[in-house]
Short mmCIF file of C-alpha atoms in Angstrom, two decimals:
data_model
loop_
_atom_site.label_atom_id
_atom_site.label_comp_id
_atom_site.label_asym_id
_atom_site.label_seq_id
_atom_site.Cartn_x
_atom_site.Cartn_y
_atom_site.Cartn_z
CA UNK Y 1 95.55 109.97 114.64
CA UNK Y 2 91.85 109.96 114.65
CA UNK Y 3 91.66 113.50 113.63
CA UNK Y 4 92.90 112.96 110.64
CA UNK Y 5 89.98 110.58 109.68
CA UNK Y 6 86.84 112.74 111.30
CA UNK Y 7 85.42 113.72 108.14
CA UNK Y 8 85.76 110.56 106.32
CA UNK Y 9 84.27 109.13 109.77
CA UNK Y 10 81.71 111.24 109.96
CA UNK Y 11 80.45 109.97 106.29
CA UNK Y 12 81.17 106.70 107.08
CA UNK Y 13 78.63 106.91 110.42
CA UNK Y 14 75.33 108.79 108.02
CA UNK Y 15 76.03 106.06 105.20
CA UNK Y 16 75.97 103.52 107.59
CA UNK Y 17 73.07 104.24 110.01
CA UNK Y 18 71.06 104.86 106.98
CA UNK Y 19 71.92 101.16 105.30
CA UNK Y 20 71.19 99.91 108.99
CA UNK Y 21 68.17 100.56 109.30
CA UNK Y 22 66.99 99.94 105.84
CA UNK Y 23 68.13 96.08 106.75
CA UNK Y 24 66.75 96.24 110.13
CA UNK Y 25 63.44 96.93 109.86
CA UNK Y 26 63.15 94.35 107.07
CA UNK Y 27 64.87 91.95 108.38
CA UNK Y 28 65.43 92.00 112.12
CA UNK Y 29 63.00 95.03 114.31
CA UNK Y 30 64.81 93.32 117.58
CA UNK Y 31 65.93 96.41 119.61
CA UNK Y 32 68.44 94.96 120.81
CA UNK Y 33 69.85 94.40 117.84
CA UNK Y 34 69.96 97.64 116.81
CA UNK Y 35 70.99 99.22 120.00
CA UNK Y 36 74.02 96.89 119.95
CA UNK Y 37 74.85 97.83 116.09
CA UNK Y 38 74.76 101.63 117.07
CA UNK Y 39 77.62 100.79 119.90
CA UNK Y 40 79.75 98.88 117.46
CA UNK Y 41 79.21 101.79 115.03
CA UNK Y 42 80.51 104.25 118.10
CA UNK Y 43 83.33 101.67 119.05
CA UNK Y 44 84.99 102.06 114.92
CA UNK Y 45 84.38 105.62 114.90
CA UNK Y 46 86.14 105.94 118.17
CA UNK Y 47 88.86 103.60 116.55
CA UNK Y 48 89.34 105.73 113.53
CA UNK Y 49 88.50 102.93 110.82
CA UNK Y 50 84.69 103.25 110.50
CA UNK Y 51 84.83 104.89 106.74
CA UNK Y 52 86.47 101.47 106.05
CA UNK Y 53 83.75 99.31 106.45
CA UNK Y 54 81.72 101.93 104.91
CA UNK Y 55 84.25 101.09 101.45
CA UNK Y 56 84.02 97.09 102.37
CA UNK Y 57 79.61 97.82 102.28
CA UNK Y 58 79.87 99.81 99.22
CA UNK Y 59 81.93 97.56 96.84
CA UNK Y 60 80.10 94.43 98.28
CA UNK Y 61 76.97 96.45 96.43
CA UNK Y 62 78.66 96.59 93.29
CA UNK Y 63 80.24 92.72 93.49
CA UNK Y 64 77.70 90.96 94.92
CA UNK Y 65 78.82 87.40 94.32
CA UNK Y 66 82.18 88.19 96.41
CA UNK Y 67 82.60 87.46 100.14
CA UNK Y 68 84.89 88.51 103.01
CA UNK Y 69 86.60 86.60 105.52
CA UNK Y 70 87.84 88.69 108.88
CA UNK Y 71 90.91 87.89 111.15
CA UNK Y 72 90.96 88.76 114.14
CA UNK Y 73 88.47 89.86 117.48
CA UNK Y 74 86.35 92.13 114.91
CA UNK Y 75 84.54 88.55 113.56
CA UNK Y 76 82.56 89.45 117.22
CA UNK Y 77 81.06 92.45 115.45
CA UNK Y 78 77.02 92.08 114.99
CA UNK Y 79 77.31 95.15 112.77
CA UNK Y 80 79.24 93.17 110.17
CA UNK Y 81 76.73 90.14 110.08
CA UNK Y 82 73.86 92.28 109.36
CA UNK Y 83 75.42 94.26 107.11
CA UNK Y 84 76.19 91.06 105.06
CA UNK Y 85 80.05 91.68 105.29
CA UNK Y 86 80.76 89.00 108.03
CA UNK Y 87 79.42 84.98 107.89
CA UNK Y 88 79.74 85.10 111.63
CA UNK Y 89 76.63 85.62 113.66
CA UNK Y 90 78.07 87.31 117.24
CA UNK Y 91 74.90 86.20 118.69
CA UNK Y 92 74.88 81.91 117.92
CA UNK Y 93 77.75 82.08 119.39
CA UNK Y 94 77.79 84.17 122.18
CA UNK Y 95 80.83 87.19 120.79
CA UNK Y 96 80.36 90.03 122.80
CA UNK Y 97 81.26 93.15 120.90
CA UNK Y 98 83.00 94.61 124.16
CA UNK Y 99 86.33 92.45 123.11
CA UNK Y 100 86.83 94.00 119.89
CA UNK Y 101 90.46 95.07 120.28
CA UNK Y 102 91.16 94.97 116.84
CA UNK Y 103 93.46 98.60 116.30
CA UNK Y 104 92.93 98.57 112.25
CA UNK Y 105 91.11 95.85 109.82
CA UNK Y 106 92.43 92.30 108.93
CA UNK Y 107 90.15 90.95 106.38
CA UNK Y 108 90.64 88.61 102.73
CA UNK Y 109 88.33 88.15 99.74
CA UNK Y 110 86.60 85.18 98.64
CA UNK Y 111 85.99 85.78 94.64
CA UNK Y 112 87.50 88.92 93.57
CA UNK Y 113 91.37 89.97 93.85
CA UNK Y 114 92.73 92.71 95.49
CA UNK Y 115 93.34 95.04 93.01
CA UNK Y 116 89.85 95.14 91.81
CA UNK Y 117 89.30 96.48 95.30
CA UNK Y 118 92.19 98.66 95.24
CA UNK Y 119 90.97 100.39 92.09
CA UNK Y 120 87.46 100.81 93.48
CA UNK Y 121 88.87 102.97 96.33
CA UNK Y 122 91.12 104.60 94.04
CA UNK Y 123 87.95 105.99 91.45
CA UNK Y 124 85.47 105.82 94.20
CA UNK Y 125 87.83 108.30 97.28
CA UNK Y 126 90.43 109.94 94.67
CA UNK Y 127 89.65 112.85 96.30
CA UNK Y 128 89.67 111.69 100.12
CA UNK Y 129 92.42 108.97 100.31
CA UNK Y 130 95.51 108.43 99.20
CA UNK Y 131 96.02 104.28 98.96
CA UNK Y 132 99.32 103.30 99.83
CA UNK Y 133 100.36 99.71 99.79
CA UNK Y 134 103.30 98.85 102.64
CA UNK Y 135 106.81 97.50 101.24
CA UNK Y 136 109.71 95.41 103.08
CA UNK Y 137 112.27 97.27 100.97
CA UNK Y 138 114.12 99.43 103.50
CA UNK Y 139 112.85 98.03 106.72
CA UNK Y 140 115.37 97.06 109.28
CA UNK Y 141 115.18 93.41 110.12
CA UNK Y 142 113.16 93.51 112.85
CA UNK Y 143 110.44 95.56 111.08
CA UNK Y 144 109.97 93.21 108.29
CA UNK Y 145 109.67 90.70 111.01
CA UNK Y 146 106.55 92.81 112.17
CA UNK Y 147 105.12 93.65 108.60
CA UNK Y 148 102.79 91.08 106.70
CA UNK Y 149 102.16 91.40 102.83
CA UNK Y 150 99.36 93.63 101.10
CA UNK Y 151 99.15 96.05 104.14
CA UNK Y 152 97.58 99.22 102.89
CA UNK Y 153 97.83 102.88 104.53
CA UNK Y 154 94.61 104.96 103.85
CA UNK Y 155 96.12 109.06 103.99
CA UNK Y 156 93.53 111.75 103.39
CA UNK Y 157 94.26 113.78 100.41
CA UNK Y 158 93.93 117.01 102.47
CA UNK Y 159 96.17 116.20 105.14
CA UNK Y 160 99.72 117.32 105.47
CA UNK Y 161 101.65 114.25 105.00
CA UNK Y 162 104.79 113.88 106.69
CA UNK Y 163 107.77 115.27 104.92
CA UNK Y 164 110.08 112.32 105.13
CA UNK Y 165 107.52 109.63 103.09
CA UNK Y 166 108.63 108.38 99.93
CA UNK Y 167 106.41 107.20 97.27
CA UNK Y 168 106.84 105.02 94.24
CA UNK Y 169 104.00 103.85 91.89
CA UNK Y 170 104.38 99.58 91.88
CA UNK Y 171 104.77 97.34 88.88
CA UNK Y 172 100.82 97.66 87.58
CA UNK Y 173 101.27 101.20 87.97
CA UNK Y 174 98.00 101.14 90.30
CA UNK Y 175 98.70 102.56 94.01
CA UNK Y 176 101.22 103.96 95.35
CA UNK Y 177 104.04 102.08 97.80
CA UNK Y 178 105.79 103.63 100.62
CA UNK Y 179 109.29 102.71 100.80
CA UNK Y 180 109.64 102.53 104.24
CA UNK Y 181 106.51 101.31 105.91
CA UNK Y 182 106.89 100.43 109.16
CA UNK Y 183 107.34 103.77 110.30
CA UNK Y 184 104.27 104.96 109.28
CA UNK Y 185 101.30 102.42 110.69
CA UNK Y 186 101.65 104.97 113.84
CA UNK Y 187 100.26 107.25 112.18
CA UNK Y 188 98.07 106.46 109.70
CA UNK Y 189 95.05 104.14 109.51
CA UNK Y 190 96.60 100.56 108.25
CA UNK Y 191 94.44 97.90 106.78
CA UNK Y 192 95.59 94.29 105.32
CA UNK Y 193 93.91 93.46 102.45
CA UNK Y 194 94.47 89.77 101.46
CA UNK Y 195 92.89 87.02 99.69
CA UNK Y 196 91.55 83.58 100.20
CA UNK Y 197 90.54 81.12 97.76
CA UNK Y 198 87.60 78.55 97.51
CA UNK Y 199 87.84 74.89 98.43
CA UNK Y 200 87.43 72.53 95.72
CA UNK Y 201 86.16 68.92 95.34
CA UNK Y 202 83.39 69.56 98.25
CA UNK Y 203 82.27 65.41 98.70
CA UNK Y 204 85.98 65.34 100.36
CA UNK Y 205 85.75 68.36 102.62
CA UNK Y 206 84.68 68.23 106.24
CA UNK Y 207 84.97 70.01 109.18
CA UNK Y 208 88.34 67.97 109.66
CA UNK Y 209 89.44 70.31 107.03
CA UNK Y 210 89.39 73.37 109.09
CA UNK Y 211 92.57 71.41 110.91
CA UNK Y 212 95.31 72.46 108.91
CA UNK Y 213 98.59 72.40 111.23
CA UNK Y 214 100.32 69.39 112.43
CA UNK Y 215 99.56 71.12 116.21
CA UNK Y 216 95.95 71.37 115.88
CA UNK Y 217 95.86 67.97 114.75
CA UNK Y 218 97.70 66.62 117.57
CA UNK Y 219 95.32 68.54 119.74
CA UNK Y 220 92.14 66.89 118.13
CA UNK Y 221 93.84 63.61 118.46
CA UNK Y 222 93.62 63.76 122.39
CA UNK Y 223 90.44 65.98 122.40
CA UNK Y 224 88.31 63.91 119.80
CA UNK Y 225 86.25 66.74 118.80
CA UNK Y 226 82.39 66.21 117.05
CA UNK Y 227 80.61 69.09 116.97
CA UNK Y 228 81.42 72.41 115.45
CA UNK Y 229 82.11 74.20 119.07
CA UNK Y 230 84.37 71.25 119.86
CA UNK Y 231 86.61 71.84 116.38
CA UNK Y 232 86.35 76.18 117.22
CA UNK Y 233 87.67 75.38 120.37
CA UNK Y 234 90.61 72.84 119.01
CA UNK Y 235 91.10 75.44 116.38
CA UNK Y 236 91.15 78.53 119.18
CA UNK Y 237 93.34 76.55 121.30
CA UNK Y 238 96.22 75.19 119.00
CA UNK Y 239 96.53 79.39 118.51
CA UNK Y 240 97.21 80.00 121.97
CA UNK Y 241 100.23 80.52 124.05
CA UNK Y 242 100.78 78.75 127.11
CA UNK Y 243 96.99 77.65 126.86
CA UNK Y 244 97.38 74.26 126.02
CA UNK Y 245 100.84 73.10 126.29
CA UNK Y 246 101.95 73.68 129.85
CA UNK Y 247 98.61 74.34 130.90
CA UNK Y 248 95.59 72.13 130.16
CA UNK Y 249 96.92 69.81 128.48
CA UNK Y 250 98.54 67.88 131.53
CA UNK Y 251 95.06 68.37 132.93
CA UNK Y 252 92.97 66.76 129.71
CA UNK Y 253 95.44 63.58 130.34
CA UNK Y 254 94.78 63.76 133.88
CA UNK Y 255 90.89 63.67 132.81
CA UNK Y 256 90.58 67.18 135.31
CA UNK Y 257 89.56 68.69 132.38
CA UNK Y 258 87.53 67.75 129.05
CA UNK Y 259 86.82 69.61 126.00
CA UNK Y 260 82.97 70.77 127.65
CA UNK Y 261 85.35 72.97 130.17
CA UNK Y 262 88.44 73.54 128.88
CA UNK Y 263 89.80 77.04 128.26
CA UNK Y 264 90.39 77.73 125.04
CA UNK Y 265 89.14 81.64 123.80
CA UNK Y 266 88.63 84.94 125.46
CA UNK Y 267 85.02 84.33 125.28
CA UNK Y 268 85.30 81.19 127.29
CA UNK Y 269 87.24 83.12 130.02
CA UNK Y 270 84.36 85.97 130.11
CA UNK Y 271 81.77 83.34 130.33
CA UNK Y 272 83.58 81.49 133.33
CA UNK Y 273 83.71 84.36 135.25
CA UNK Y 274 80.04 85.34 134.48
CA UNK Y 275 78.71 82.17 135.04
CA UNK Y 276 80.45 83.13 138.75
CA UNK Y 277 78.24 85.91 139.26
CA UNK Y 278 81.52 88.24 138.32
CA UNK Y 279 80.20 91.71 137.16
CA UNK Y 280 80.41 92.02 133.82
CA UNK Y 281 82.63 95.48 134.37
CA UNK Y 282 84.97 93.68 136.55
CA UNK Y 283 84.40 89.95 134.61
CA UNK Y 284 86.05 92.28 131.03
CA UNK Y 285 89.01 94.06 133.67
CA UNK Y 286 90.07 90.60 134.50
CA UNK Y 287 90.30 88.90 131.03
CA UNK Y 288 91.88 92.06 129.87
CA UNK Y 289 94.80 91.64 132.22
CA UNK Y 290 95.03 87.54 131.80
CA UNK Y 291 95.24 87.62 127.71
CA UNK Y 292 97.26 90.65 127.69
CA UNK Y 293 100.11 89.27 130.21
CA UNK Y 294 100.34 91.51 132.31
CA UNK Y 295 101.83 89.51 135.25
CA UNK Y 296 105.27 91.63 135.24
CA UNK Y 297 104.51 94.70 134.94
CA UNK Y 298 101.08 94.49 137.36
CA UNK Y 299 101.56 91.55 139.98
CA UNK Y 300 99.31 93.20 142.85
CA UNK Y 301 96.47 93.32 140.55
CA UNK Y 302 96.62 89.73 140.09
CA UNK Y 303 96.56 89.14 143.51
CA UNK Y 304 93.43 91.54 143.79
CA UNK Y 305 91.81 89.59 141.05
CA UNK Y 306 92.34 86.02 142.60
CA UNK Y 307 91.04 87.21 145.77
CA UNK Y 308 87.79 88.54 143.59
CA UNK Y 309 87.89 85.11 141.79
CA UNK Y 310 87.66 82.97 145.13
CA UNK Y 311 85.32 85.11 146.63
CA UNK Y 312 82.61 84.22 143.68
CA UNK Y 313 83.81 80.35 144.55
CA UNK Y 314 85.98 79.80 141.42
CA UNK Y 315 87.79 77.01 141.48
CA UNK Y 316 91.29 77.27 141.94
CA UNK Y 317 92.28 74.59 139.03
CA UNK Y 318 90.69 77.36 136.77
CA UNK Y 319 92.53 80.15 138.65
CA UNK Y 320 95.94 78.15 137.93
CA UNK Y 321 94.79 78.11 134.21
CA UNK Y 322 94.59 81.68 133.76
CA UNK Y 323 97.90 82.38 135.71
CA UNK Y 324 99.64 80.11 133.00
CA UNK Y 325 98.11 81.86 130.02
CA UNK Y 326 100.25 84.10 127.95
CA UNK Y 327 98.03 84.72 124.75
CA UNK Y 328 94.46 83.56 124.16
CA UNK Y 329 92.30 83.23 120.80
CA UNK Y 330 89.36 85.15 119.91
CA UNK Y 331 86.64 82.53 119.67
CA UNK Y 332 85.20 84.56 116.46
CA UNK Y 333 88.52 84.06 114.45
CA UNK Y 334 88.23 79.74 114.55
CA UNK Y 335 84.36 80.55 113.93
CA UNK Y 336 84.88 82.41 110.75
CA UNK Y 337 87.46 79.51 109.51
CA UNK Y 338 85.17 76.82 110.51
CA UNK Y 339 82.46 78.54 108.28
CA UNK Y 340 84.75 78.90 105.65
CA UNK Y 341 85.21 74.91 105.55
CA UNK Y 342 81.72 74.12 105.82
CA UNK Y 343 79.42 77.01 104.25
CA UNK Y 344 79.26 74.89 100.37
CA UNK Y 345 76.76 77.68 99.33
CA UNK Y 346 78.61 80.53 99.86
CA UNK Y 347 82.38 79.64 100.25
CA UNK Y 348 82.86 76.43 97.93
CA UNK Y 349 83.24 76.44 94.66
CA UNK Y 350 83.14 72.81 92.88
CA UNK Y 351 84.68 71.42 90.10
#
């Protein structure tokens, strides 16, 4: 797949290291910083979607009073924040790049609508990419189930398309739409492109807000969150499977456990084990097997990693945790919505 992107990829990585350093020596001249920007940089290349960040930079340049809001493990991404793309600073609160897993870009706008977007692609990369926007018309059931709205294919104009797409142009007459979608994401980059809209009436919006499911509610009821880390984690949490309910929460109402300890992203997984003296190699392995299940198909590996685990004196309550857990947050994703509540001068718009 990547292949089909090197060129575009390629621009992306010039345009980009160039803009980087521009902002970094005015802004930042941390080495670190910079070293860790240049590895994200490598890590979208390698993923095939760097030239789409490259679009996101360019028509933030032309719109500058619009924002974006990620989904997803990419809101870890330093590259983002000092690009001014992403409200979510990787390093306040501790989002190691290394668990971007992210395999194409989830991301809405704050202040602009999709189509102006859309159409900025179109007259900006007419002669690079072809924009096609994903449709549930002749999906099986079970595809559509898969699909989300105002997913968008990127095909380069100079590639050979598969022989089997159909095309139609959609009711603005704007983009085209490929019939049957789902049987394309394979093999083309995919983005979702959605939007999000300001809060109003700010003197009644609080970081309570950011609760906006009956679940997560129920959550903070038991938890009594107060500070922002306690709401990202009831947030992270309330999104997980087999991470609270039969899991910690018998343990919270037990009082084993309390919101300073309890498990509730990736990152807080990672930091257990590194706070363990876990190498960091071997700290990633393990979290990569926990949050991606794979009990079933690798059960000796679990046993390997338990032994590692009590040989760095974890303790087994924590152990039994992450033997429970079938899906885990990304601590970035509750960060970016907790921002999104509470940042009045960039995200709220009052009457």
């Amino acid at each position: 797949m990547l292949d089909k992107y090197e060129d575009l990829n390629l621009s992306a990585k010039d345009y980009l290291i160039d803009e980087l350093d521009k902002i970094y020596y005015e802004k930042y001249n941390e080495e670190a910083i910079l070293k860790r920007c240049h590895n994200e940089i490598n890590l979208f290349d390698e993923k095939g979607y760097l030239f789409i960040i490259e679009i996101l930079h360019k028509f933030k340049k032309e719109n500058k009073n619009i924002y974006y809001h990620f989904r997803g493990m990419i809101n870890n991404s330093l590259l983002l924040y000092v690009l001014g793309l992403s409200k979510v600073n990787p390093l306040e609160y501790n989002l190691p790049y290394e668990l971007i897993t992210d395999r194409t870009i989830n991301v809405d706008l704050i202040g602009i609508d999709v189509v102006s977007l859309v159409d900025f692609i179109s007259k900006n990369y007419y002669d690079k990419l072809r924009i096609v926007a994903g449709s549930y018309e002749k999906c099986e059931i079970e595809e559509r189930n898969q699909l989300e709205e105002n997913h968008y294919l990127f095909i380069p104009t100079l590639y050979e398309e598969k022989k089997d797409i159909t095309f139609r142009l959609n009711i603005n007459n704007i983009f085209e739409t490929v019939e049957n979608y789902g049987n394309f994401t394979n093999d083309y980059i995919s983005v979702r492109f959605g939007e999000k809209y300001y809060l109003f009436d700010y003197d009644k919006v609080d970081i309570e807000n950011v609760l906006n499911i009956d679940f997560e509610k129920d959550i903070a009821s038991i938890l009594k969150p107060k500070t922002i880390s306690d709401y990202i984690k009831v947030k992270s949490v309330g999104h997980g499977t087999s991470v609270w309910r039969n899991n910690q929460e018998y343990l919270v109402k037990e009082e084993k456990i309390n919101i300073n300890n309890l498990i509730a992203t990736r990152e807080d997984i990672l930091e257990y084990l590194l706070d363990h003296s876990i190498d960091k190699e071997m700290a990633l392995e393990i979290l990569n097997y926990i949050y991606r299940n794979k009990w079933n198909n690798y059960p000796n590996l679990w046993d390997k990693y338990v032994k590692i685990m009590k040989e760095h004196n974890c303790e087994d309550i924590f152990i039994d945790i992450f033997s429970k857990i079938e899906f885990i947050f990304g601590r970035g994703q509750a960060v970016s919505e907790c921002l999104f509540v509470l940042d009045k001068e960039n995200y709220i718009e009052c009457n």
